[in-house]
Coordinates of C-alpha atoms in Angstrom, one line a residue:
M1 CA 134.5 -120.7 -131.3
M2 CA 134.4 -124.0 -129.6
N3 CA 131.6 -125.2 -127.6
P4 CA 133.2 -125.9 -124.3
K5 CA 130.4 -128.5 -123.8
L6 CA 130.8 -130.5 -126.6
D7 CA 128.9 -134.0 -127.1
T8 CA 128.5 -135.9 -129.6
Q9 CA 126.9 -139.3 -130.1
V10 CA 130.4 -140.9 -130.7
L11 CA 131.3 -140.0 -127.6
E12 CA 128.4 -140.8 -125.8
C13 CA 129.5 -144.2 -126.8
L14 CA 132.6 -144.1 -125.4
R15 CA 131.4 -143.5 -122.3
Q16 CA 128.0 -146.0 -122.1
Q17 CA 131.7 -148.3 -123.5
Q18 CA 134.0 -147.5 -120.8
V19 CA 136.3 -146.8 -123.2
P20 CA 139.0 -144.2 -121.9
H21 CA 139.6 -142.0 -124.1
R22 CA 140.8 -137.7 -124.7
L23 CA 139.4 -135.1 -126.2
L24 CA 141.5 -133.2 -128.4
L25 CA 139.9 -129.4 -129.3
Q26 CA 140.7 -127.2 -131.8
Q27 CA 140.4 -123.4 -132.2
E28 CA 138.1 -124.0 -135.5
A29 CA 136.9 -126.4 -137.7
A30 CA 139.6 -127.7 -140.0
V31 CA 138.7 -130.7 -142.8
T32 CA 142.5 -131.5 -144.5
I33 CA 144.7 -134.0 -142.5
E34 CA 147.1 -131.9 -142.4
A35 CA 145.4 -128.0 -140.8
V36 CA 144.3 -130.6 -138.5
A37 CA 147.1 -132.7 -137.6
I38 CA 148.7 -128.7 -136.9
L39 CA 145.8 -128.0 -135.2
R40 CA 145.5 -130.4 -132.8
G41 CA 149.4 -131.5 -132.2
I42 CA 149.4 -134.7 -133.6
R43 CA 151.1 -136.6 -136.8
P44 CA 149.0 -137.2 -139.6
A45 CA 150.3 -141.0 -139.0
Q46 CA 148.2 -141.0 -135.5
M47 CA 145.2 -140.5 -137.4
V48 CA 142.3 -142.4 -138.5
K49 CA 140.8 -141.3 -142.2
C50 CA 137.5 -142.4 -142.7
V51 CA 136.6 -142.0 -146.7
L52 CA 132.8 -142.8 -147.6
L53 CA 133.0 -144.9 -151.0
R54 CA 130.1 -145.7 -152.9
D55 CA 129.5 -148.1 -156.1
M56 CA 127.2 -148.1 -158.9
S57 CA 124.6 -149.4 -157.6
E58 CA 124.3 -146.7 -153.9
R59 CA 126.3 -149.3 -151.8
Y60 CA 128.4 -147.3 -149.4
A61 CA 131.5 -148.8 -147.2
L62 CA 133.3 -147.2 -144.8
A63 CA 137.5 -147.0 -146.0
C64 CA 139.8 -146.1 -142.7
V65 CA 143.3 -145.4 -143.2
P66 CA 145.9 -143.7 -141.2
G67 CA 146.1 -140.1 -142.6
H68 CA 149.1 -139.7 -143.8
L69 CA 147.9 -142.7 -147.1
S70 CA 145.2 -142.9 -149.4
V71 CA 142.6 -145.0 -150.1
D72 CA 142.7 -147.5 -153.2
P73 CA 138.9 -148.2 -154.0
K74 CA 140.0 -150.4 -156.4
K75 CA 140.9 -152.3 -153.5
V76 CA 138.1 -152.2 -151.2
R77 CA 135.6 -152.7 -154.7
S78 CA 137.6 -156.1 -155.0
Y79 CA 137.2 -157.2 -151.2
L80 CA 133.4 -156.6 -151.5
G81 CA 133.0 -157.9 -155.1
W82 CA 131.4 -154.9 -156.0
R83 CA 131.1 -152.1 -159.2
R84 CA 133.5 -149.8 -160.1
M85 CA 133.9 -147.8 -156.5
T86 CA 134.0 -144.0 -156.5
C87 CA 134.2 -141.2 -153.7
A88 CA 131.1 -140.2 -151.8
T89 CA 130.1 -136.2 -152.6
S90 CA 129.7 -134.2 -149.3
E91 CA 126.0 -134.1 -149.6
Q92 CA 126.2 -137.7 -149.8
V93 CA 128.2 -138.0 -147.0
L94 CA 126.3 -136.6 -144.7
Q95 CA 123.4 -138.2 -145.9
V96 CA 124.7 -141.6 -145.5
T97 CA 127.1 -141.2 -142.4
G98 CA 125.3 -138.3 -140.2
Y99 CA 128.1 -136.4 -140.4
P100 CA 130.2 -133.7 -142.5
V101 CA 133.4 -134.2 -144.6
G102 CA 135.8 -133.9 -142.3
A103 CA 134.3 -135.0 -139.4
V104 CA 133.1 -138.9 -140.1
P105 CA 134.1 -141.4 -137.2
P106 CA 134.4 -145.2 -137.5
L107 CA 131.4 -145.5 -135.1
R108 CA 128.1 -144.8 -134.4
L109 CA 126.8 -143.9 -138.4
K110 CA 123.1 -143.3 -139.8
T111 CA 123.8 -146.0 -142.1
N112 CA 125.0 -149.8 -141.5
M113 CA 127.6 -150.6 -144.3
P114 CA 130.8 -152.4 -144.4
I115 CA 133.3 -150.9 -142.2
L116 CA 137.1 -151.4 -143.6
F117 CA 140.6 -150.8 -141.6
D118 CA 144.1 -150.4 -143.3
P119 CA 145.9 -152.7 -140.6
E120 CA 148.7 -149.8 -140.8
I121 CA 145.7 -148.3 -138.3
S122 CA 147.7 -150.2 -136.0
Q123 CA 151.0 -149.1 -136.6
Q124 CA 150.3 -146.4 -133.7
S125 CA 149.6 -147.9 -129.9
E126 CA 147.0 -144.2 -129.7
I127 CA 145.3 -143.4 -132.8
T128 CA 142.8 -140.1 -133.1
I129 CA 139.3 -140.6 -134.8
S130 CA 136.6 -137.4 -135.5
S131 CA 134.6 -136.8 -132.6
G132 CA 131.5 -135.7 -135.1
D133 CA 132.1 -132.9 -135.1
L134 CA 134.6 -130.6 -136.8
H135 CA 136.2 -128.9 -133.6
A136 CA 137.2 -131.9 -132.1
G137 CA 139.3 -135.4 -132.2
I138 CA 139.1 -137.7 -129.7
A139 CA 142.9 -139.8 -129.3
M140 CA 142.5 -143.5 -128.3
Q141 CA 144.2 -146.4 -128.5
V142 CA 143.9 -148.4 -131.2
K143 CA 143.0 -152.1 -129.4
D144 CA 139.9 -150.0 -127.8
L145 CA 138.5 -148.6 -131.8
L146 CA 139.3 -152.1 -133.0
K147 CA 137.1 -154.2 -129.9
L148 CA 134.3 -151.2 -130.6
V149 CA 134.2 -151.1 -134.8
Q150 CA 135.2 -154.7 -135.7
P151 CA 136.3 -153.8 -139.4
A152 CA 137.5 -156.3 -141.9
I153 CA 141.4 -155.8 -141.7
L154 CA 143.0 -155.8 -144.9
S155 CA 145.6 -153.2 -147.3
I156 CA 142.8 -150.5 -148.3
H157 CA 146.0 -148.2 -148.9
R158 CA 147.5 -147.2 -151.8
E159 CA 150.5 -144.4 -151.9
P160 CA 149.5 -141.8 -154.6
S161 CA 146.5 -139.9 -153.6
A162 CA 143.4 -141.2 -154.4
C163 CA 140.7 -139.6 -152.4

């Protein structure tokens, strides 16, 4: 059941920075893009999907694409100049980001790492990110998110499912 007094590091950050946003509460936890979109009454293209990638030297990067697209680890690896990259395990996601799979936002990560945004994210004026809690998302203007995160912006998506 959802917590009416939900408060996360991400919400705290948005309040501190005085960033306009709306909390999108869900009746149940969901981790797939499709399930979350239905629960929040939004389209997958409005969601920012954050995928934690790691290379063979245990370096991490957060790759963010619209919810209806998949991350291409080869494009991320090429940009960073790192060795082969794969999706992190559920345990690594929690340990490195501080958030469970399905609730990773591009803000207030436990570990400092490169954050990459696909330019397709900017196709929507309002987007949603995870709140850091599986029961809620946050709707906000994409320009505000870009200002807060200051990610590297490059095409990192591929059409076939990757991660």
